[in-house]
PDB file of C-alpha atoms in Angstrom:
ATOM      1  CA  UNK S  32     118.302   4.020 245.508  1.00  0.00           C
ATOM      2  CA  UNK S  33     120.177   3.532 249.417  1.00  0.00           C
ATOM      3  CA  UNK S  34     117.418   3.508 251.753  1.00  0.00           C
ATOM      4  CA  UNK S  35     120.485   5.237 253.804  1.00  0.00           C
ATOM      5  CA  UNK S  36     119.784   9.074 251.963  1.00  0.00           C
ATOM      6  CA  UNK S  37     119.213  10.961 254.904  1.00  0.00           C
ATOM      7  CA  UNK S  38     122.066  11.455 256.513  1.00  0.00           C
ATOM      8  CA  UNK S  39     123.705  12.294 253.172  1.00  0.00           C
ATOM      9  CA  UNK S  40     121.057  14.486 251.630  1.00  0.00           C
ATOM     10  CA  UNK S  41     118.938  15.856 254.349  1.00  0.00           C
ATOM     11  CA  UNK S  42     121.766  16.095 256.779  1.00  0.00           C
ATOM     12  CA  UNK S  43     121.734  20.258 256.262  1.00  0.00           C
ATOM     13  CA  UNK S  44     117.787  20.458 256.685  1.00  0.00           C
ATOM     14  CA  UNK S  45     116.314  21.411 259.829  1.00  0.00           C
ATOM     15  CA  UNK S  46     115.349  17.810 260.797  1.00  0.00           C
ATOM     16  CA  UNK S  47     118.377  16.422 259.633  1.00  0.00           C
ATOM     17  CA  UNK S  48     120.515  19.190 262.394  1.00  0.00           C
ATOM     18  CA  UNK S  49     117.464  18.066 265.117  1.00  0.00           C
ATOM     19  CA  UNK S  50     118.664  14.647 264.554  1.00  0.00           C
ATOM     20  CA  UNK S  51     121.598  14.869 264.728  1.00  0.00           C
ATOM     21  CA  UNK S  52     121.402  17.037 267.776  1.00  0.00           C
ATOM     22  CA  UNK S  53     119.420  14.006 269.945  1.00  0.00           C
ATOM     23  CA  UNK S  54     121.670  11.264 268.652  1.00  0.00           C
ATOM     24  CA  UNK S  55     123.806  10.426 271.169  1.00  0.00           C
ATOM     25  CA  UNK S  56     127.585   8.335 270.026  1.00  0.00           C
ATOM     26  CA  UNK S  57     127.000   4.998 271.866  1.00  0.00           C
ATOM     27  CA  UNK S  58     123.512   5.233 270.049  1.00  0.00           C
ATOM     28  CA  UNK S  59     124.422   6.101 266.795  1.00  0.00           C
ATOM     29  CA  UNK S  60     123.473   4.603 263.548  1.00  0.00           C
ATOM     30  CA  UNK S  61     122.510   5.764 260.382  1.00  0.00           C
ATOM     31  CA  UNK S  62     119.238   7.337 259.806  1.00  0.00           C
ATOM     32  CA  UNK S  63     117.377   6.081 256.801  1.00  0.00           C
ATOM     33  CA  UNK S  64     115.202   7.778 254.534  1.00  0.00           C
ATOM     34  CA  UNK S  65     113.275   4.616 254.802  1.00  0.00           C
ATOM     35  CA  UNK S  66     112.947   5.272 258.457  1.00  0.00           C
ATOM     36  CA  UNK S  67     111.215   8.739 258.378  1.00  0.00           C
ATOM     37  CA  UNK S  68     108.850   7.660 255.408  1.00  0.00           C
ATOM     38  CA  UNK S  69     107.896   4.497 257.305  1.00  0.00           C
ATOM     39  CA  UNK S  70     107.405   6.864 260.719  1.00  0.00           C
ATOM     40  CA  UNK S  71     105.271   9.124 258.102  1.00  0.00           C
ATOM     41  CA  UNK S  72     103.075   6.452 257.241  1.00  0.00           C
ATOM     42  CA  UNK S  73     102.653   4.923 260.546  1.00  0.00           C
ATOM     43  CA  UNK S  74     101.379   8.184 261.774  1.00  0.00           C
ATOM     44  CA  UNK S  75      99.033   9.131 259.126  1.00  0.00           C
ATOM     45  CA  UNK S  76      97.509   5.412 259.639  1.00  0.00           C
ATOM     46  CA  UNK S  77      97.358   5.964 263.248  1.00  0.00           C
ATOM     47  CA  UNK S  78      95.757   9.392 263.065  1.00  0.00           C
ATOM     48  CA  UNK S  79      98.660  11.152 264.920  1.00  0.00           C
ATOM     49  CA  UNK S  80      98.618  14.323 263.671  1.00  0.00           C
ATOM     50  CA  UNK S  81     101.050  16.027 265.567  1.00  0.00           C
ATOM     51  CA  UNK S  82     103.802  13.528 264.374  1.00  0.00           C
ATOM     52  CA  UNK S  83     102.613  14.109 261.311  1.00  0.00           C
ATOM     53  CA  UNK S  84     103.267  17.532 262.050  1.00  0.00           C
ATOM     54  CA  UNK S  85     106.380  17.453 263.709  1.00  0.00           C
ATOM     55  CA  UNK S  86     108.287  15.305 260.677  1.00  0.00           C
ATOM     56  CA  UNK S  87     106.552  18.125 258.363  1.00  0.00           C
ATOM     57  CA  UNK S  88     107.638  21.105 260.058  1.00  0.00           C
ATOM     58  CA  UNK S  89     111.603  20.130 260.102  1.00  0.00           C
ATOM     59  CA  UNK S  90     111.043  18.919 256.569  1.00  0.00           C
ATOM     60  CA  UNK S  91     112.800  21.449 253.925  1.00  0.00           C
ATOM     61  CA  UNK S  92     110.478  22.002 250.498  1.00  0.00           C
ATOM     62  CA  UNK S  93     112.248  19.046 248.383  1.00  0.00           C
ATOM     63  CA  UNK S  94     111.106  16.107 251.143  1.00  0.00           C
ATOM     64  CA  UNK S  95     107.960  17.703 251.479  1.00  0.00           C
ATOM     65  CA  UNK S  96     107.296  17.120 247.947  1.00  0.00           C
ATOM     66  CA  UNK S  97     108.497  13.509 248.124  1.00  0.00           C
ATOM     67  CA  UNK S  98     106.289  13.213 251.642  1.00  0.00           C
ATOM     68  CA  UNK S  99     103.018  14.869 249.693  1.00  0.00           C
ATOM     69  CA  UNK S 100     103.597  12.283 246.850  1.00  0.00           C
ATOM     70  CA  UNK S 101     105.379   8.844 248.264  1.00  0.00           C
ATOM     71  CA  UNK S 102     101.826   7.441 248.768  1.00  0.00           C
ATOM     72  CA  UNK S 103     100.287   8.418 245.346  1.00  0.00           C
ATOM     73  CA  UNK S 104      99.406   5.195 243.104  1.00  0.00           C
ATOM     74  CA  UNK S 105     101.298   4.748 240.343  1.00  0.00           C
ATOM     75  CA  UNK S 106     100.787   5.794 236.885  1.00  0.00           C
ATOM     76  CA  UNK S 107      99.097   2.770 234.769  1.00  0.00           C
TER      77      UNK S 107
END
């Protein structure tokens, strides 16, 4: 799987339009779905709960689901 999926899939969500509105041309690169779950998980270990929040809010219902379930153990 490209770690590079979010500009091509979540592009059309809310975060992805946020993201794209902040980004500015002499800073651009490309935003990796590896970035935002490893932002994800850095916040929930630090406790930040409004980052946490923020990323979940802009999420749309299909990264949710991968968000609820990217930390789950595997299945034996």
């Amino acid at each position: 799987m490209s770690p590079f999926l979010f500009s091509a899939d979540y592009a059309h969500t809310e975060l992805g339009r946020r993201a794209r509105a902040v980004t500015l041309v002499s800073d651009l690169r490309v935003l990796s779905i590896s970035d935002l779950f490893a932002d994800y998980a850095s916040a929930i270990a630090r406790g930040d709960q409004a980052r946490v929040a923020e990323i979940r809010l802009a999420a749309d219902a299909d990264l949710l689901a991968q968000l609820d379930g990217f930390d789950y153990p595997a299945a034996a």
